[in-house]
Coordinates of N, CA and C in Angstrom, one line a residue:
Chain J
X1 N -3.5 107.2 31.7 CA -3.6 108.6 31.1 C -5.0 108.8 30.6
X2 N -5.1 110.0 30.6 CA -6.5 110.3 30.4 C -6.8 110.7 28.7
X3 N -7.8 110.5 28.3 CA -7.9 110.8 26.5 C -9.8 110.8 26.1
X4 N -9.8 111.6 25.4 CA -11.0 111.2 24.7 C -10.9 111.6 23.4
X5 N -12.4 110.5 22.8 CA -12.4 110.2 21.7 C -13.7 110.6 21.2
X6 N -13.8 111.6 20.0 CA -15.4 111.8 19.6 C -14.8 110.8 18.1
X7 N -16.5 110.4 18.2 CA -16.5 109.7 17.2 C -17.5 110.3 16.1
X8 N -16.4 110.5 15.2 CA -17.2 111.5 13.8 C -16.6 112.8 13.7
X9 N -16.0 113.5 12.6 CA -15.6 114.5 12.8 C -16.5 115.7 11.9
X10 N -17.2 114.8 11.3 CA -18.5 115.7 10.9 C -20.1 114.8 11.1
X11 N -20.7 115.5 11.4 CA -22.5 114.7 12.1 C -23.4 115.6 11.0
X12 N -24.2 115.2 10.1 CA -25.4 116.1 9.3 C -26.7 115.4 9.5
X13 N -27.5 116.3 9.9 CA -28.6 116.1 10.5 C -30.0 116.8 9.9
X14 N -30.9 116.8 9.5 CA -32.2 117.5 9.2 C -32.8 118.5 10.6
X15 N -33.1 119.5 9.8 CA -33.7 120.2 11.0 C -35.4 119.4 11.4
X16 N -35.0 119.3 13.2 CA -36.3 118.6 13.7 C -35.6 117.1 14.0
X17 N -34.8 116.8 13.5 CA -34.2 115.6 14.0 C -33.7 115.3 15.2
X18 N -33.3 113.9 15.4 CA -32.5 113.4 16.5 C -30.9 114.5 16.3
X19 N -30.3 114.8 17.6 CA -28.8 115.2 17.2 C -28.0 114.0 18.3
X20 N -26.8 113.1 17.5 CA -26.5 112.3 18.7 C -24.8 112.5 18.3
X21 N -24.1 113.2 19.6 CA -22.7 113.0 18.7 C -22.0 112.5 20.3
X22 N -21.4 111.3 19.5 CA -20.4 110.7 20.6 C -19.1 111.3 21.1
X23 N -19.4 110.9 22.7 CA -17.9 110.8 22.8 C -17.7 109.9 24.0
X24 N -16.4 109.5 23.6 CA -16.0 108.5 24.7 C -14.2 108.9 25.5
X25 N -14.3 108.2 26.6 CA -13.3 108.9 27.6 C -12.6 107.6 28.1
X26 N -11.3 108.1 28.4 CA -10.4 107.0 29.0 C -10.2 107.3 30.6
X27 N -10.1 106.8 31.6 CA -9.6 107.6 32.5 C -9.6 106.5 33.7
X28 N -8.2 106.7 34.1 CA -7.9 105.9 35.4 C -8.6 105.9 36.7
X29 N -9.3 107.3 36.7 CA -9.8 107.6 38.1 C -11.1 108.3 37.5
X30 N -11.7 108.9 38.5 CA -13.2 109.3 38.0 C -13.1 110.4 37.4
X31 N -13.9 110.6 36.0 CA -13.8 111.7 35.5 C -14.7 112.9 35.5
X32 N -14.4 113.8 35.8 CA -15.3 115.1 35.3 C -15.6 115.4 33.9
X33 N -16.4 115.5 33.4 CA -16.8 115.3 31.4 C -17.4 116.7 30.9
X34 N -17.4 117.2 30.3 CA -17.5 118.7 29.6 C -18.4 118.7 28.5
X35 N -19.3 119.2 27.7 CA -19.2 119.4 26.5 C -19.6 120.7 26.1
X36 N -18.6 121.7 25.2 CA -18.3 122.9 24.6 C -18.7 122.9 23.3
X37 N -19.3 124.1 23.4 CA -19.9 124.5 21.6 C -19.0 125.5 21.2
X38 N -18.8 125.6 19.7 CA -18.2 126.6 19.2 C -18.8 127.0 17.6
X39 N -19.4 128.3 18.2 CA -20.1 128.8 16.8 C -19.0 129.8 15.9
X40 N -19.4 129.7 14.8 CA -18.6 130.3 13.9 C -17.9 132.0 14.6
X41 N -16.7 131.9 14.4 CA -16.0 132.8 14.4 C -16.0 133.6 16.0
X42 N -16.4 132.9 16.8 CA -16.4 132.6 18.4 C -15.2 131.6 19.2
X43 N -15.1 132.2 20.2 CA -14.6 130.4 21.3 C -15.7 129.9 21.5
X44 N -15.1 129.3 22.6 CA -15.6 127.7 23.1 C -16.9 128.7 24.2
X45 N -17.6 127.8 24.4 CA -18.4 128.0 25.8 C -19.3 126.7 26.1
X46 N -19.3 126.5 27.7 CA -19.9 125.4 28.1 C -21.2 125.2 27.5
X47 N -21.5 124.2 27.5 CA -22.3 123.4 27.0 C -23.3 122.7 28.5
X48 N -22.7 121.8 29.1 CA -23.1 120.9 30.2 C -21.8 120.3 31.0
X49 N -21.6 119.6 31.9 CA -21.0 119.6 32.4 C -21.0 118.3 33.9
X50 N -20.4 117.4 33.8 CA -20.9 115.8 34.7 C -19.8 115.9 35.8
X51 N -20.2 116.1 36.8 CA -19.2 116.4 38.0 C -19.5 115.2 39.0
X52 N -20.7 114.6 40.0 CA -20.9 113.9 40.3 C -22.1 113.7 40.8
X53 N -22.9 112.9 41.1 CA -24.5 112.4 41.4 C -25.1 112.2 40.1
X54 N -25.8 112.7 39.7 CA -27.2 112.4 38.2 C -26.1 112.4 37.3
X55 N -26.4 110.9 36.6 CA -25.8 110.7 35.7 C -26.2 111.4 33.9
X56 N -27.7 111.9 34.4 CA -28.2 112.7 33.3 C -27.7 113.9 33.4
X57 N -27.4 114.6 32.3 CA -27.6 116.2 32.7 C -27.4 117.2 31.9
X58 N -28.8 117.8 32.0 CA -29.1 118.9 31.1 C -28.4 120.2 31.1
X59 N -28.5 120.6 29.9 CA -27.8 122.2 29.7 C -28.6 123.1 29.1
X60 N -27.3 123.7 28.5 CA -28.1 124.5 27.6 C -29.1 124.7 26.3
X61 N -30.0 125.4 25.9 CA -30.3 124.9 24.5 C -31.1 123.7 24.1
X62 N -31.1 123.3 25.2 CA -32.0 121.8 24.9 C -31.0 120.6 24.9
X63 N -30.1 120.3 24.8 CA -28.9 119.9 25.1 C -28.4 118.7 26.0
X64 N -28.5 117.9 26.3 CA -28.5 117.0 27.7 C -27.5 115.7 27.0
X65 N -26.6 115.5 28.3 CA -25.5 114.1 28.3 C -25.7 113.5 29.1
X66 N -25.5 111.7 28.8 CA -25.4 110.9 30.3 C -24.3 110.5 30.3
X67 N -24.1 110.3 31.7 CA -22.5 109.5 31.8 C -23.1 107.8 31.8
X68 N -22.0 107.3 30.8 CA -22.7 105.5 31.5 C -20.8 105.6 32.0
X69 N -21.1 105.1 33.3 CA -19.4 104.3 33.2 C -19.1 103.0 32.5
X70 N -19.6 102.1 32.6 CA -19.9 100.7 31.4 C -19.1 101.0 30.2
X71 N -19.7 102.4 29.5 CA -19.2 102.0 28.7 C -18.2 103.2 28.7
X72 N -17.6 104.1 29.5 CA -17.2 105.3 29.0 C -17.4 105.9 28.3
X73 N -18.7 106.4 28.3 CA -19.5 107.2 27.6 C -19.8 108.4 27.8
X74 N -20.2 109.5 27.0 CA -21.1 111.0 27.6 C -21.1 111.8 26.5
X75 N -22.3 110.9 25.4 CA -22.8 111.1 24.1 C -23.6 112.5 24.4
X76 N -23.7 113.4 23.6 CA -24.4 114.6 23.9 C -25.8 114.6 23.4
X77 N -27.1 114.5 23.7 CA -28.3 114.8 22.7 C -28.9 115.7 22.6
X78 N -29.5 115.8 21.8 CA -31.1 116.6 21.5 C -32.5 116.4 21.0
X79 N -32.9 116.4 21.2 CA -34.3 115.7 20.7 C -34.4 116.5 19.0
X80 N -34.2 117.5 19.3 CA -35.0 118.2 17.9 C -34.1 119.2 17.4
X81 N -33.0 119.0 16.5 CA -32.2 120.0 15.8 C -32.8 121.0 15.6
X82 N -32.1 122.2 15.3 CA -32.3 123.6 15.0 C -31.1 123.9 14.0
X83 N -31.4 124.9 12.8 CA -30.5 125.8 12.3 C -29.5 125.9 12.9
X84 N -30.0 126.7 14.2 CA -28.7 127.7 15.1 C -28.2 126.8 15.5
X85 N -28.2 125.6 15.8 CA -26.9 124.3 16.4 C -26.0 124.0 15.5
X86 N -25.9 124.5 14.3 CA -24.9 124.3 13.6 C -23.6 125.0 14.1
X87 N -22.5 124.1 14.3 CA -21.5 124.7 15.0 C -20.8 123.3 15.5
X88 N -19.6 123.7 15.9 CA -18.4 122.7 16.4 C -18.5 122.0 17.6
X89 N -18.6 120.7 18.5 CA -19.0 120.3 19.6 C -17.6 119.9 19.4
X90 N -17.2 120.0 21.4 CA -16.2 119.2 22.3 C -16.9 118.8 23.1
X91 N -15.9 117.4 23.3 CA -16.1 116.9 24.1 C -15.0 117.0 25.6
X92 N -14.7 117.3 26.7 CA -13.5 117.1 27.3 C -13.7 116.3 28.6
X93 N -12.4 116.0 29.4 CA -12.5 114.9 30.6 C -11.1 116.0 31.4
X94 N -11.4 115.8 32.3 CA -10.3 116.6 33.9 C -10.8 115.3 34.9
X95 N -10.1 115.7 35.8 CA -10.1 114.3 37.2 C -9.9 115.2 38.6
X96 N -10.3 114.5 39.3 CA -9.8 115.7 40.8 C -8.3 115.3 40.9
X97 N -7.5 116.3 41.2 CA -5.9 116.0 41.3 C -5.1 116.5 40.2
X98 N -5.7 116.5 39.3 CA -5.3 116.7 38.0 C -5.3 118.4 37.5
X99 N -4.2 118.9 36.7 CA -4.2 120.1 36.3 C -4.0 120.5 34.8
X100 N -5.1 119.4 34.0 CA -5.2 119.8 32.7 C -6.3 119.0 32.5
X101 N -7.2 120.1 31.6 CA -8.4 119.4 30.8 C -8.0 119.0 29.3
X102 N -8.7 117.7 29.0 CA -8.1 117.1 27.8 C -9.3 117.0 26.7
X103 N -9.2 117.8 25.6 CA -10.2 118.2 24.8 C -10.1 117.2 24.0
X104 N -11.6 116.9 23.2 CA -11.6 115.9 22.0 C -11.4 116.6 20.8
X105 N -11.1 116.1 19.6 CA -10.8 116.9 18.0 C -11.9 117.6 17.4
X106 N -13.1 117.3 18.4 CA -14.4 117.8 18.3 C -15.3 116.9 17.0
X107 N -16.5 117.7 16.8 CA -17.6 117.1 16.0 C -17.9 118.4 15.5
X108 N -18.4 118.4 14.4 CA -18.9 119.9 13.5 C -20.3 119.1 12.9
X109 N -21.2 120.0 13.6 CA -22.4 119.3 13.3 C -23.3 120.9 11.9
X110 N -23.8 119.7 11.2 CA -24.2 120.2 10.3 C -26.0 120.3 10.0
X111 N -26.9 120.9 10.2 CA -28.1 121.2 10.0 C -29.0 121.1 8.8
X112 N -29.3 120.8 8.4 CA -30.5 120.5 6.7 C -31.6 121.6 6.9
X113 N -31.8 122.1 6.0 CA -33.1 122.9 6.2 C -34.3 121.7 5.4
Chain O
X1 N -20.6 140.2 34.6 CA -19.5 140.7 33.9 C -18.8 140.6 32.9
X2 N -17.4 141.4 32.8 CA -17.0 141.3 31.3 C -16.9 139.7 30.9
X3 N -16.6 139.4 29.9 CA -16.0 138.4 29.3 C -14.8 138.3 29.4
X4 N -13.8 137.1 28.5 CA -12.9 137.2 28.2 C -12.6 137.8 26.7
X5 N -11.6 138.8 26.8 CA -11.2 139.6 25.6 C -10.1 139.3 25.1
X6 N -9.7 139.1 23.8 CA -8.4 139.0 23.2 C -8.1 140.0 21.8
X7 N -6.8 140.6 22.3 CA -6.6 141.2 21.4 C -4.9 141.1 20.9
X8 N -5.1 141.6 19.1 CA -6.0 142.1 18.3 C -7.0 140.9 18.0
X9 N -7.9 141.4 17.4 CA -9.0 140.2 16.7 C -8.2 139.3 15.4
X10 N -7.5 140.0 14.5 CA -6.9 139.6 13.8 C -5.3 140.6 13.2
X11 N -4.6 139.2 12.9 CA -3.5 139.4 12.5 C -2.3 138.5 11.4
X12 N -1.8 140.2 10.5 CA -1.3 139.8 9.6 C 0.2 139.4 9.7
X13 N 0.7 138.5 9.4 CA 2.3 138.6 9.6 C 3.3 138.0 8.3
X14 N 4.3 138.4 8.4 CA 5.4 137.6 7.3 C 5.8 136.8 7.8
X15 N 6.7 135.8 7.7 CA 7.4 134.7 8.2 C 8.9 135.4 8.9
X16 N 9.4 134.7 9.6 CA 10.4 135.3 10.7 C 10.0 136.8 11.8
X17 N 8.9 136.9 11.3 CA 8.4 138.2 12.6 C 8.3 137.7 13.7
X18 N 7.8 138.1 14.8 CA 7.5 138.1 15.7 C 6.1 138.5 16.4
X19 N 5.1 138.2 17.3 CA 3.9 138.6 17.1 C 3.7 138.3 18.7
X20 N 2.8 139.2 19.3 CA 2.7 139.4 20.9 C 0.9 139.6 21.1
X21 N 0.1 138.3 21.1 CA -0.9 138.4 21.6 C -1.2 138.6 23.0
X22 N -2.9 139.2 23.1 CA -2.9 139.9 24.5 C -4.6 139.0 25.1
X23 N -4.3 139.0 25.8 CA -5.8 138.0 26.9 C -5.9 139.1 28.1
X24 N -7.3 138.9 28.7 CA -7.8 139.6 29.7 C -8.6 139.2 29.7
X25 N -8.8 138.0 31.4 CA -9.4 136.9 32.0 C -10.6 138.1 32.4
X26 N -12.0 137.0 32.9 CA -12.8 137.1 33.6 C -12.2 137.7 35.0
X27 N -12.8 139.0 35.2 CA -12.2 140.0 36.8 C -12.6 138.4 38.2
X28 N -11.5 138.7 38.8 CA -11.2 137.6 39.4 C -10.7 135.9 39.5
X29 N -10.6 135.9 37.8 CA -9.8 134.7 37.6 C -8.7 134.6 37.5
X30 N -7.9 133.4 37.8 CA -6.5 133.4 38.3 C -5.7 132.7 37.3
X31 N -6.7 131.9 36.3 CA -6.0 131.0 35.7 C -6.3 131.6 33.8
X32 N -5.5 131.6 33.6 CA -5.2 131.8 31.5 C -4.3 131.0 31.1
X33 N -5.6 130.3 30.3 CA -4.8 129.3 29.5 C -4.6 129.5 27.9
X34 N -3.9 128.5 27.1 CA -3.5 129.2 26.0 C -3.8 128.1 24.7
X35 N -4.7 128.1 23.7 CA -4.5 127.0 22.9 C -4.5 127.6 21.9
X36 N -4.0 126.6 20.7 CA -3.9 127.0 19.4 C -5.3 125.7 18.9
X37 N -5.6 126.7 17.4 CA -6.8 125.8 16.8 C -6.7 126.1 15.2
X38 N -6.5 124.8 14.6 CA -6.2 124.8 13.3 C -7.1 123.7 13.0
X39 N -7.2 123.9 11.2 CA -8.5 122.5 11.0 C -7.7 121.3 11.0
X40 N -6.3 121.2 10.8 CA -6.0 120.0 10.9 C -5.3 119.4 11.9
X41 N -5.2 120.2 13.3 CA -4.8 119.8 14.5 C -5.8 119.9 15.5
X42 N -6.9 120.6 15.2 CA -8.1 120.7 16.6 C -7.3 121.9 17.2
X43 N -8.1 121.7 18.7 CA -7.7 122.5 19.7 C -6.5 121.8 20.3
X44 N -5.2 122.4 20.3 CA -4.1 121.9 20.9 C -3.5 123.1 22.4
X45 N -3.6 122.6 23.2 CA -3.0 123.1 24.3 C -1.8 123.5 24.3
X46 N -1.8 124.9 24.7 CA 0.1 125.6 24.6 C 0.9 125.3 26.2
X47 N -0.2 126.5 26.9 CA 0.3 126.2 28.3 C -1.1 127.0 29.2
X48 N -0.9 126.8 30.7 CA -1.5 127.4 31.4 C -0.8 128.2 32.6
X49 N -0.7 129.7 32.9 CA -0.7 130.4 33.8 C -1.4 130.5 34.8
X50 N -0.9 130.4 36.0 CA -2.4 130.2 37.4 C -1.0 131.5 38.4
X51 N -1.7 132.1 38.8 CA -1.0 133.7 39.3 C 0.3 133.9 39.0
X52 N 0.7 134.0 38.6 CA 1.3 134.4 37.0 C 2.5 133.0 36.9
X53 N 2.2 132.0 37.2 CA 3.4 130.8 37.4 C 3.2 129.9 36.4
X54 N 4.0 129.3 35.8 CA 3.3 128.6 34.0 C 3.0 127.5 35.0
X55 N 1.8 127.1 34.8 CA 1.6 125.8 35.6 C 1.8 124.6 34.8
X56 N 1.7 124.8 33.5 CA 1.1 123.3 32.9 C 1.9 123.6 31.4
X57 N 2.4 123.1 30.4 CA 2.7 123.2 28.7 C 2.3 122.0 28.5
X58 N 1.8 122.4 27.0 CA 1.7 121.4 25.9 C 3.2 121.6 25.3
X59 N 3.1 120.4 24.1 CA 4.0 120.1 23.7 C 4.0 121.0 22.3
X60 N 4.4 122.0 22.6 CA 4.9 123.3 21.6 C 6.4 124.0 21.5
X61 N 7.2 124.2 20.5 CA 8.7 124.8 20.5 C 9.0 126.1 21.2
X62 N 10.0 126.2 21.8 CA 10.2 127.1 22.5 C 9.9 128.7 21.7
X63 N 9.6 128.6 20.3 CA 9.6 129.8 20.0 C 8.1 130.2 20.6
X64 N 7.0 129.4 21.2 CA 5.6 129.5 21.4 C 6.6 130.3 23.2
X65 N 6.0 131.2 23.5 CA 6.4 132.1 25.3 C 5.1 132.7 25.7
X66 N 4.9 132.7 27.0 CA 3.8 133.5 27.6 C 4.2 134.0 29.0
X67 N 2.9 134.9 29.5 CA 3.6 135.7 30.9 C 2.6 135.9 31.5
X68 N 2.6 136.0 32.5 CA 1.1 136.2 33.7 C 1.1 137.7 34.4
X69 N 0.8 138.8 33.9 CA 0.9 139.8 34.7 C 0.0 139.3 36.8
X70 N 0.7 140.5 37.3 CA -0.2 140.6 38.5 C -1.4 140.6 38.4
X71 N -1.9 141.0 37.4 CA -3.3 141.6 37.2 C -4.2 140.4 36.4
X72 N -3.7 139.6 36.3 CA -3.6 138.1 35.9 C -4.1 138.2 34.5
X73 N -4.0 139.4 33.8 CA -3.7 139.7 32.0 C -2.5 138.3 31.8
X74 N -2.7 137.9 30.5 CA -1.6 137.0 30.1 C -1.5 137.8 28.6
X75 N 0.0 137.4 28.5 CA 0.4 137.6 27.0 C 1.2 136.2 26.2
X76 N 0.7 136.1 25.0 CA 1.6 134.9 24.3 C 2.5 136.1 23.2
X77 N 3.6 135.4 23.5 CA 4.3 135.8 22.1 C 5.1 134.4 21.6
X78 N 5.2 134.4 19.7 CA 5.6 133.8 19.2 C 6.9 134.1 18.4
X79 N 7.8 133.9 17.9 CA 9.0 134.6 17.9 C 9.5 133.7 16.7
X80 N 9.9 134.3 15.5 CA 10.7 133.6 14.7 C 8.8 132.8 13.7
X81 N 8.3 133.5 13.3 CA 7.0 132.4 12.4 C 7.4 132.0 11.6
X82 N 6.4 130.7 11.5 CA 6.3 129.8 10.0 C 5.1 129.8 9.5
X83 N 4.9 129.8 8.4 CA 3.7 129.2 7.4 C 2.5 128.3 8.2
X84 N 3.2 127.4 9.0 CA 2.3 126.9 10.0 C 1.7 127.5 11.3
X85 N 2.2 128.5 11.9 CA 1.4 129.5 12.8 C 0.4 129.9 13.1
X86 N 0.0 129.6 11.6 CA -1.1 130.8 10.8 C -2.5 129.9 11.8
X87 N -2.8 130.0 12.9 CA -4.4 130.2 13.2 C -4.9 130.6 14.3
X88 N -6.1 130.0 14.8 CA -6.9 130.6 15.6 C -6.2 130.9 16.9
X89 N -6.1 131.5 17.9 CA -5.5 131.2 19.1 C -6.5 131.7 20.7
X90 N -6.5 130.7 20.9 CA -7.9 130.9 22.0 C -7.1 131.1 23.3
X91 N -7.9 131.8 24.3 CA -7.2 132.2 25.2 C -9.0 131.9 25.8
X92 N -8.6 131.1 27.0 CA -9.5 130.9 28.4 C -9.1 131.0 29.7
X93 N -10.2 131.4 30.9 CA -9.8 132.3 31.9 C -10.7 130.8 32.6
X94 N -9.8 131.0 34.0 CA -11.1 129.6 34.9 C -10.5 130.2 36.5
X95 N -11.6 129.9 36.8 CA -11.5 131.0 38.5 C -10.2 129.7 39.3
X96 N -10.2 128.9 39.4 CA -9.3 128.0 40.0 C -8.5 126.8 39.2
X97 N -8.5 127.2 37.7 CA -7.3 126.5 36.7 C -8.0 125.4 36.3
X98 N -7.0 125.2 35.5 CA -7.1 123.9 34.5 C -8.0 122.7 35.3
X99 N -8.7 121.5 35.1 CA -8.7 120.4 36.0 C -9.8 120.4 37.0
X100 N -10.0 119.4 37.5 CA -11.1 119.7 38.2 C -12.1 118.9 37.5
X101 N -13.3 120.2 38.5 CA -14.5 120.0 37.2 C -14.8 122.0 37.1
X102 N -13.7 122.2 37.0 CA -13.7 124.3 36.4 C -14.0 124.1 35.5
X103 N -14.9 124.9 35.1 CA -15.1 125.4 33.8 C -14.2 126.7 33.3
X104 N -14.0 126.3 32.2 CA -12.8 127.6 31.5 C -13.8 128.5 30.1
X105 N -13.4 129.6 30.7 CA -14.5 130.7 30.0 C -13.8 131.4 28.9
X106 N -13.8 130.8 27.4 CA -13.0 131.2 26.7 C -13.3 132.8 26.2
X107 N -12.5 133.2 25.5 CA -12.3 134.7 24.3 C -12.9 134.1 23.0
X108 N -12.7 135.4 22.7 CA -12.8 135.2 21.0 C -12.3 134.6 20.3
X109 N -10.9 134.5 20.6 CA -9.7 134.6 19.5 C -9.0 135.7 19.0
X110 N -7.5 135.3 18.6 CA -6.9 135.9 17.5 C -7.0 135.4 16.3
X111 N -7.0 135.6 15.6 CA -6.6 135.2 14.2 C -5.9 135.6 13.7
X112 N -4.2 134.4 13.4 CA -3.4 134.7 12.9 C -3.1 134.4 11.8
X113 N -2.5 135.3 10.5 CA -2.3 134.4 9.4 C -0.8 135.2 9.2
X114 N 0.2 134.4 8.8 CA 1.7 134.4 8.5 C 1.8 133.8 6.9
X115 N 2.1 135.2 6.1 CA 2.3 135.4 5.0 C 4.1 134.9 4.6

């Protein structure tokens, strides 16, 4: 069965900082990996998105995940927080064959002035 | 093009009403899906519609119902509310459904609160 796990349900960070919020994935077969932002009083919208080749990969915003398979990983970064990143991250995993994406409890990342 | 829209934006209810939210996918998407989002449950999955056939449920009580028009508009209604009802309810559109590696293009939300 397929599952993921962010680790932290709240992340606070200084603006100009590192942003690093985990997540990790279970999955029997190879996974497709997502990560969704949600700003206040909005849905969800993509973030980035690991389908297959480059294990790096960049999005939006400055934004970028790697997949390690090792560890079942696909931590989300940023080099340099901003204000405006304050807002809710998911993480999620789908599989080819499969007919549901499986969202994490998320991370609500928090900004310092 | 448009987005995904859901309406109303917000809504008030008493307990034992009944309440009929409305979605309207990205033009050309086939798939609406349906989640509920509270602070102490996350995003929880209801069900997914793919041309108007429920393809997929989460583990929600029969009073949680939805419907797939032709026009691949979805509607949820909830029938008989509780105290617990009361939140966000996201509706996302995805050109070829749940799974994969599709990206699903959410709405706003409703916002429901059960008085």
């Amino acid at each position: 069965a397929q599952s993921v796990t962010q680790l932290g349900s709240h992340v606070s960070v200084s603006e100009g900082a590192l942003v690093l919020l985990r997540c990790n994935y279970s999955s029997s077969v190879p996974p497709y990996l997502f990560w969704y932002v949600q700003y206040p009083n909005q849905g969800l919208q993509l973030l980035l998105k690991y389908t297959t080749g480059a294990t790096l990969v960049k999005g939006i915003n400055g934004f970028e995940a790697e997949f390690k398979k090792s560890e079942t990983s696909f931590h989300l970064t940023k080099p340099s927080a901003h204000m405006s990143d304050a807002a809710e991250y998911f993480c999620a995993v789908s599989y080819t064959g499969g007919f549901k994406t499986i969202f994490g409890a998320g991370t609500r990342l928090f900004v310092k002035a | 093009k448009a987005g995904v829209t859901q309406t109303p934006r917000y809504l008030i209810k008493t307990r034992g009403q009944q309440v009929t939210l409305s979605c309207s996918p990205i033009s050309g998407h086939r798939s609406v899906s349906w989640y509920q989002q509270t602070p102490g449950q996350g995003l929880q999955f209801l069900f997914e519609y793919f041309s108007e056939t429920q393809r997929n449920k989460g583990n929600f009580p029969g009073r949680f119902s939805g419907r797939q028009f032709s026009n691949s508009r979805s509607e949820m209604n909830v029938s008989t509310l509780e105290l617990g009802d009361s939140a966000l309810y996201l509706c996302a559109s995805s050109l070829y459904g749940q799974g994969e590696n599709n990206e699903q293009f959410f709405g706003p939300g409703t916002r429901l609160t059960v008085l």
